[in-house]
């Protein structure tokens, strides 16, 4: 795989990582505000806070998972193993890596894994 392409993908990964960390910090601040005790409030306010908390937790979990995938891809870049399918050892297409820069399976192996997990 060409170094210029790897450098381009690394830049995308680092930018996405920065955005996710910033979003997680904002979500953390929002969660702190939701957790503060409310002295007055009706049932609708309490229900709204519960829904907001659940939404923030779901978003946080998704962002955390994507952050882990990005960090793993950056590790593969540093180890010189980026762009190689961890299942079959074949090169992952540029198109797939442009769409999912953290991809660790080629499209064929990803499809097989998805069918197994249904």
GROMACS .gro file of N, CA and C in nm:
model
  354
    1UNK      N    1   0.085  -0.117   0.000
    1UNK     CA    2   0.000   0.000   0.000
    1UNK      C    3   0.090   0.124   0.000
    2UNK      N    4   0.051   0.224  -0.078
    2UNK     CA    5   0.132   0.344  -0.093
    2UNK      C    6   0.133   0.428   0.035
    3UNK      N    7   0.249   0.481   0.067
    3UNK     CA    8   0.265   0.561   0.188
    3UNK      C    9   0.181   0.686   0.185
    4UNK      N   10   0.164   0.748   0.067
    4UNK     CA   11   0.083   0.869   0.057
    4UNK      C   12  -0.062   0.840   0.096
    5UNK      N   13  -0.114   0.725   0.052
    5UNK     CA   14  -0.250   0.687   0.087
    5UNK      C   15  -0.261   0.662   0.237
    6UNK      N   16  -0.164   0.593   0.293
    6UNK     CA   17  -0.165   0.565   0.437
    6UNK      C   18  -0.160   0.696   0.516
    7UNK      N   19  -0.077   0.789   0.472
    7UNK     CA   20  -0.067   0.919   0.539
    7UNK      C   21  -0.200   0.995   0.532
    8UNK      N   22  -0.268   0.987   0.417
    8UNK     CA   23  -0.397   1.052   0.401
    8UNK      C   24  -0.500   0.991   0.498
    9UNK      N   25  -0.504   0.860   0.505
    9UNK     CA   26  -0.597   0.790   0.595
    9UNK      C   27  -0.562   0.821   0.741
   10UNK      N   28  -0.434   0.825   0.772
   10UNK     CA   29  -0.392   0.856   0.909
   10UNK      C   30  -0.441   0.996   0.948
   11UNK      N   31  -0.432   1.090   0.857
   11UNK     CA   32  -0.483   1.224   0.884
   11UNK      C   33  -0.633   1.224   0.911
   12UNK      N   34  -0.707   1.146   0.833
   12UNK     CA   35  -0.852   1.134   0.855
   12UNK      C   36  -0.881   1.073   0.991
   13UNK      N   37  -0.808   0.968   1.025
   13UNK     CA   38  -0.828   0.900   1.154
   13UNK      C   39  -0.798   0.994   1.271
   14UNK      N   40  -0.690   1.068   1.261
   14UNK     CA   41  -0.654   1.161   1.368
   14UNK      C   42  -0.758   1.272   1.384
   15UNK      N   43  -0.811   1.320   1.272
   15UNK     CA   44  -0.915   1.423   1.275
   15UNK      C   45  -1.042   1.369   1.338
   16UNK      N   46  -1.082   1.247   1.298
   16UNK     CA   47  -1.202   1.186   1.356
   16UNK      C   48  -1.182   1.159   1.505
   17UNK      N   49  -1.062   1.118   1.542
   17UNK     CA   50  -1.032   1.091   1.683
   17UNK      C   51  -1.048   1.219   1.765
   18UNK      N   52  -0.994   1.328   1.712
   18UNK     CA   53  -1.004   1.458   1.780
   18UNK      C   54  -1.150   1.499   1.797
   19UNK      N   55  -1.231   1.480   1.693
   19UNK     CA   56  -1.373   1.516   1.698
   19UNK      C   57  -1.448   1.431   1.801
   20UNK      N   58  -1.417   1.302   1.807
   20UNK     CA   59  -1.485   1.213   1.901
   20UNK      C   60  -1.449   1.249   2.045
   21UNK      N   61  -1.321   1.274   2.070
   21UNK     CA   62  -1.279   1.311   2.205
   21UNK      C   63  -1.348   1.440   2.248
   22UNK      N   64  -1.358   1.536   2.158
   22UNK     CA   65  -1.427   1.662   2.190
   22UNK      C   66  -1.575   1.636   2.218
   23UNK      N   67  -1.638   1.551   2.137
   23UNK     CA   68  -1.780   1.519   2.158
   23UNK      C   69  -1.801   1.447   2.291
   24UNK      N   70  -1.710   1.357   2.324
   24UNK     CA   71  -1.722   1.286   2.452
   24UNK      C   72  -1.707   1.382   2.570
   25UNK      N   73  -1.620   1.480   2.557
   25UNK     CA   74  -1.605   1.581   2.663
   25UNK      C   75  -1.734   1.662   2.681
   26UNK      N   76  -1.796   1.699   2.569
   26UNK     CA   77  -1.922   1.774   2.576
   26UNK      C   78  -2.030   1.687   2.637
   27UNK      N   79  -2.036   1.560   2.594
   27UNK     CA   80  -2.136   1.469   2.649
   27UNK      C   81  -2.114   1.449   2.799
   28UNK      N   82  -1.990   1.443   2.840
   28UNK     CA   83  -1.959   1.428   2.982
   28UNK      C   84  -2.009   1.550   3.061
   29UNK      N   85  -1.988   1.669   3.007
   29UNK     CA   86  -2.037   1.790   3.073
   29UNK      C   87  -2.190   1.791   3.078
   30UNK      N   88  -2.253   1.749   2.965
   30UNK     CA   89  -2.399   1.745   2.962
   30UNK      C   90  -2.452   1.645   3.064
   31UNK      N   91  -2.384   1.531   3.078
   31UNK     CA   92  -2.427   1.429   3.174
   31UNK      C   93  -2.415   1.483   3.316
   32UNK      N   94  -2.308   1.557   3.345
   32UNK     CA   95  -2.292   1.615   3.478
   32UNK      C   96  -2.408   1.709   3.509
   33UNK      N   97  -2.450   1.786   3.410
   33UNK     CA   98  -2.562   1.879   3.431
   33UNK      C   99  -2.692   1.804   3.454
   34UNK      N  100  -2.710   1.691   3.387
   34UNK     CA  101  -2.833   1.613   3.405
   34UNK      C  102  -2.837   1.544   3.541
   35UNK      N  103  -2.722   1.510   3.593
   35UNK     CA  104  -2.715   1.435   3.718
   35UNK      C  105  -2.734   1.526   3.839
   36UNK      N  106  -2.710   1.654   3.823
   36UNK     CA  107  -2.728   1.748   3.935
   36UNK      C  108  -2.869   1.732   3.990
   37UNK      N  109  -2.882   1.733   4.122
   37UNK     CA  110  -3.015   1.715   4.180
   37UNK      C  111  -3.108   1.828   4.142
   38UNK      N  112  -3.229   1.790   4.110
   38UNK     CA  113  -3.330   1.888   4.074
   38UNK      C  114  -3.422   1.904   4.195
   39UNK      N  115  -3.428   2.026   4.247
   39UNK     CA  116  -3.510   2.050   4.366
   39UNK      C  117  -3.656   2.062   4.330
   40UNK      N  118  -3.685   2.119   4.215
   40UNK     CA  119  -3.823   2.129   4.172
   40UNK      C  120  -3.834   2.071   4.033
   41UNK      N  121  -3.946   2.017   4.004
   41UNK     CA  122  -3.968   1.962   3.872
   41UNK      C  123  -4.083   1.865   3.875
   42UNK      N  124  -4.156   1.865   3.768
   42UNK     CA  125  -4.268   1.773   3.763
   42UNK      C  126  -4.224   1.643   3.698
   43UNK      N  127  -4.317   1.552   3.684
   43UNK     CA  128  -4.286   1.420   3.628
   43UNK      C  129  -4.235   1.431   3.485
   44UNK      N  130  -4.285   1.527   3.410
   44UNK     CA  131  -4.240   1.545   3.272
   44UNK      C  132  -4.093   1.584   3.267
   45UNK      N  133  -4.051   1.671   3.358
   45UNK     CA  134  -3.910   1.711   3.364
   45UNK      C  135  -3.822   1.591   3.398
   46UNK      N  136  -3.866   1.512   3.494
   46UNK     CA  137  -3.789   1.394   3.534
   46UNK      C  138  -3.781   1.295   3.419
   47UNK      N  139  -3.892   1.272   3.351
   47UNK     CA  140  -3.894   1.179   3.238
   47UNK      C  141  -3.804   1.230   3.125
   48UNK      N  142  -3.808   1.359   3.101
   48UNK     CA  143  -3.722   1.418   2.998
   48UNK      C  144  -3.575   1.398   3.031
   49UNK      N  145  -3.540   1.418   3.157
   49UNK     CA  146  -3.401   1.398   3.200
   49UNK      C  147  -3.358   1.253   3.183
   50UNK      N  148  -3.447   1.160   3.213
   50UNK     CA  149  -3.416   1.017   3.197
   50UNK      C  150  -3.391   0.985   3.050
   51UNK      N  151  -3.474   1.039   2.963
   51UNK     CA  152  -3.457   1.015   2.819
   51UNK      C  153  -3.327   1.078   2.770
   52UNK      N  154  -3.298   1.200   2.815
   52UNK     CA  155  -3.173   1.266   2.777
   52UNK      C  156  -3.052   1.185   2.822
   53UNK      N  157  -3.059   1.135   2.944
   53UNK     CA  158  -2.949   1.054   2.998
   53UNK      C  159  -2.928   0.928   2.916
   54UNK      N  160  -3.037   0.861   2.881
   54UNK     CA  161  -3.027   0.739   2.800
   54UNK      C  162  -2.968   0.768   2.663
   55UNK      N  163  -3.010   0.879   2.603
   55UNK     CA  164  -2.958   0.918   2.472
   55UNK      C  165  -2.809   0.948   2.481
   56UNK      N  166  -2.767   1.023   2.581
   56UNK     CA  167  -2.625   1.055   2.598
   56UNK      C  168  -2.542   0.928   2.621
   57UNK      N  169  -2.597   0.835   2.699
   57UNK     CA  170  -2.525   0.709   2.722
   57UNK      C  171  -2.508   0.631   2.592
   58UNK      N  172  -2.613   0.626   2.510
   58UNK     CA  173  -2.605   0.554   2.383
   58UNK      C  174  -2.504   0.620   2.290
   59UNK      N  175  -2.509   0.752   2.280
   59UNK     CA  176  -2.413   0.824   2.196
   59UNK      C  177  -2.271   0.804   2.246
   60UNK      N  178  -2.255   0.809   2.375
   60UNK     CA  179  -2.123   0.791   2.434
   60UNK      C  180  -2.068   0.652   2.405
   61UNK      N  181  -2.152   0.551   2.414
   61UNK     CA  182  -2.108   0.413   2.386
   61UNK      C  183  -2.066   0.398   2.240
   62UNK      N  184  -2.143   0.457   2.149
   62UNK     CA  185  -2.108   0.450   2.007
   62UNK      C  186  -1.977   0.521   1.980
   63UNK      N  187  -1.962   0.640   2.037
   63UNK     CA  188  -1.838   0.716   2.017
   63UNK      C  189  -1.718   0.642   2.077
   64UNK      N  190  -1.737   0.582   2.192
   64UNK     CA  191  -1.628   0.508   2.257
   64UNK      C  192  -1.587   0.390   2.171
   65UNK      N  193  -1.684   0.319   2.115
   65UNK     CA  194  -1.652   0.204   2.030
   65UNK      C  195  -1.577   0.250   1.905
   66UNK      N  196  -1.623   0.359   1.843
   66UNK     CA  197  -1.556   0.410   1.723
   66UNK      C  198  -1.415   0.458   1.757
   67UNK      N  199  -1.398   0.518   1.874
   67UNK     CA  200  -1.265   0.563   1.919
   67UNK      C  201  -1.171   0.443   1.933
   68UNK      N  202  -1.220   0.333   1.985
   68UNK     CA  203  -1.138   0.212   1.998
   68UNK      C  204  -1.098   0.159   1.861
   69UNK      N  205  -1.190   0.162   1.764
   69UNK     CA  206  -1.159   0.116   1.629
   69UNK      C  207  -1.054   0.207   1.563
   70UNK      N  208  -1.068   0.337   1.586
   70UNK     CA  209  -0.971   0.432   1.530
   70UNK      C  210  -0.834   0.411   1.592
   71UNK      N  211  -0.828   0.394   1.723
   71UNK     CA  212  -0.699   0.371   1.790
   71UNK      C  213  -0.634   0.242   1.740
   72UNK      N  214  -0.714   0.139   1.717
   72UNK     CA  215  -0.659   0.013   1.666
   72UNK      C  216  -0.604   0.033   1.525
   73UNK      N  217  -0.673   0.111   1.442
   73UNK     CA  218  -0.625   0.139   1.306
   73UNK      C  219  -0.495   0.218   1.311
   74UNK      N  220  -0.486   0.316   1.401
   74UNK     CA  221  -0.362   0.392   1.415
   74UNK      C  222  -0.247   0.303   1.462
   75UNK      N  223  -0.277   0.207   1.550
   75UNK     CA  224  -0.175   0.111   1.592
   75UNK      C  225  -0.127   0.027   1.474
   76UNK      N  226  -0.222  -0.017   1.389
   76UNK     CA  227  -0.183  -0.096   1.271
   76UNK      C  228  -0.097  -0.013   1.177
   77UNK      N  229  -0.126   0.116   1.164
   77UNK     CA  230  -0.043   0.203   1.081
   77UNK      C  231   0.098   0.208   1.138
   78UNK      N  232   0.110   0.229   1.269
   78UNK     CA  233   0.241   0.238   1.332
   78UNK      C  234   0.319   0.107   1.324
   79UNK      N  235   0.248  -0.005   1.320
   79UNK     CA  236   0.314  -0.135   1.311
   79UNK      C  237   0.341  -0.178   1.167
   80UNK      N  238   0.293  -0.098   1.071
   80UNK     CA  239   0.312  -0.132   0.930
   80UNK      C  240   0.219  -0.242   0.883
   81UNK      N  241   0.107  -0.262   0.952
   81UNK     CA  242   0.012  -0.368   0.917
   81UNK      C  243  -0.121  -0.312   0.869
   82UNK      N  244  -0.128  -0.183   0.845
   82UNK     CA  245  -0.254  -0.121   0.805
   82UNK      C  246  -0.290  -0.159   0.663
   83UNK      N  247  -0.420  -0.181   0.641
   83UNK     CA  248  -0.469  -0.210   0.506
   83UNK      C  249  -0.464  -0.357   0.471
   84UNK      N  250  -0.431  -0.441   0.567
   84UNK     CA  251  -0.426  -0.585   0.544
   84UNK      C  252  -0.536  -0.649   0.628
   85UNK      N  253  -0.618  -0.730   0.565
   85UNK     CA  254  -0.729  -0.797   0.633
   85UNK      C  255  -0.674  -0.888   0.744
   86UNK      N  256  -0.728  -0.872   0.863
   86UNK     CA  257  -0.683  -0.953   0.976
   86UNK      C  258  -0.732  -1.097   0.967
   87UNK      N  259  -0.831  -1.122   0.880
   87UNK     CA  260  -0.885  -1.257   0.865
   87UNK      C  261  -0.810  -1.337   0.759
   88UNK      N  262  -0.804  -1.282   0.637
   88UNK     CA  263  -0.747  -1.360   0.526
   88UNK      C  264  -0.608  -1.314   0.483
   89UNK      N  265  -0.565  -1.195   0.529
   89UNK     CA  266  -0.433  -1.144   0.496
   89UNK      C  267  -0.423  -1.071   0.364
   90UNK      N  268  -0.536  -1.058   0.292
   90UNK     CA  269  -0.535  -0.986   0.165
   90UNK      C  270  -0.546  -0.836   0.191
   91UNK      N  271  -0.507  -0.758   0.090
   91UNK     CA  272  -0.513  -0.613   0.103
   91UNK      C  273  -0.658  -0.566   0.101
   92UNK      N  274  -0.688  -0.471   0.190
   92UNK     CA  275  -0.821  -0.410   0.193
   92UNK      C  276  -0.823  -0.300   0.087
   93UNK      N  277  -0.931  -0.293   0.010
   93UNK     CA  278  -0.938  -0.198  -0.101
   93UNK      C  279  -0.935  -0.053  -0.052
   94UNK      N  280  -0.881   0.033  -0.137
   94UNK     CA  281  -0.875   0.176  -0.105
   94UNK      C  282  -1.016   0.230  -0.086
   95UNK      N  283  -1.112   0.184  -0.166
   95UNK     CA  284  -1.249   0.233  -0.156
   95UNK      C  285  -1.306   0.204  -0.017
   96UNK      N  286  -1.281   0.082   0.033
   96UNK     CA  287  -1.331   0.046   0.165
   96UNK      C  288  -1.264   0.130   0.273
   97UNK      N  289  -1.133   0.149   0.261
   97UNK     CA  290  -1.061   0.228   0.363
   97UNK      C  291  -1.098   0.375   0.357
   98UNK      N  292  -1.133   0.426   0.239
   98UNK     CA  293  -1.181   0.564   0.231
   98UNK      C  294  -1.316   0.578   0.300
   99UNK      N  295  -1.401   0.476   0.287
   99UNK     CA  296  -1.533   0.479   0.350
   99UNK      C  297  -1.525   0.451   0.499
  100UNK      N  298  -1.444   0.353   0.538
  100UNK     CA  299  -1.427   0.313   0.678
  100UNK      C  300  -1.278   0.304   0.707
  101UNK      N  301  -1.214   0.415   0.740
  101UNK     CA  302  -1.069   0.414   0.757
  101UNK      C  303  -1.020   0.320   0.867
  102UNK      N  304  -1.108   0.279   0.957
  102UNK     CA  305  -1.069   0.189   1.065
  102UNK      C  306  -1.096   0.042   1.031
  103UNK      N  307  -1.138   0.014   0.907
  103UNK     CA  308  -1.171  -0.123   0.867
  103UNK      C  309  -1.051  -0.216   0.888
  104UNK      N  310  -1.079  -0.333   0.943
  104UNK     CA  311  -0.974  -0.431   0.966
  104UNK      C  312  -1.001  -0.561   0.892
  105UNK      N  313  -1.113  -0.568   0.822
  105UNK     CA  314  -1.146  -0.683   0.739
  105UNK      C  315  -1.172  -0.636   0.597
  106UNK      N  316  -1.133  -0.717   0.500
  106UNK     CA  317  -1.168  -0.686   0.361
  106UNK      C  318  -1.319  -0.704   0.346
  107UNK      N  319  -1.373  -0.661   0.236
  107UNK     CA  320  -1.518  -0.664   0.218
  107UNK      C  321  -1.571  -0.807   0.221
  108UNK      N  322  -1.496  -0.902   0.162
  108UNK     CA  323  -1.542  -1.041   0.161
  108UNK      C  324  -1.548  -1.099   0.302
  109UNK      N  325  -1.445  -1.079   0.380
  109UNK     CA  326  -1.443  -1.130   0.517
  109UNK      C  327  -1.545  -1.058   0.605
  110UNK      N  328  -1.566  -0.929   0.582
  110UNK     CA  329  -1.666  -0.855   0.658
  110UNK      C  330  -1.806  -0.908   0.628
  111UNK      N  331  -1.832  -0.938   0.500
  111UNK     CA  332  -1.962  -0.994   0.463
  111UNK      C  333  -1.983  -1.131   0.528
  112UNK      N  334  -1.880  -1.214   0.527
  112UNK     CA  335  -1.889  -1.346   0.590
  112UNK      C  336  -1.916  -1.332   0.740
  113UNK      N  337  -1.846  -1.241   0.805
  113UNK     CA  338  -1.864  -1.221   0.949
  113UNK      C  339  -2.005  -1.171   0.979
  114UNK      N  340  -2.057  -1.083   0.894
  114UNK     CA  341  -2.190  -1.031   0.914
  114UNK      C  342  -2.296  -1.142   0.899
  115UNK      N  343  -2.276  -1.229   0.800
  115UNK     CA  344  -2.371  -1.340   0.782
  115UNK      C  345  -2.367  -1.435   0.902
  116UNK      N  346  -2.248  -1.460   0.958
  116UNK     CA  347  -2.237  -1.547   1.074
  116UNK      C  348  -2.306  -1.488   1.196
  117UNK      N  349  -2.304  -1.356   1.207
  117UNK     CA  350  -2.359  -1.289   1.325
  117UNK      C  351  -2.508  -1.263   1.318
  118UNK      N  352  -2.574  -1.302   1.211
  118UNK     CA  353  -2.719  -1.280   1.198
  118UNK      C  354  -2.795  -1.381   1.278
   0.00000   0.00000   0.00000
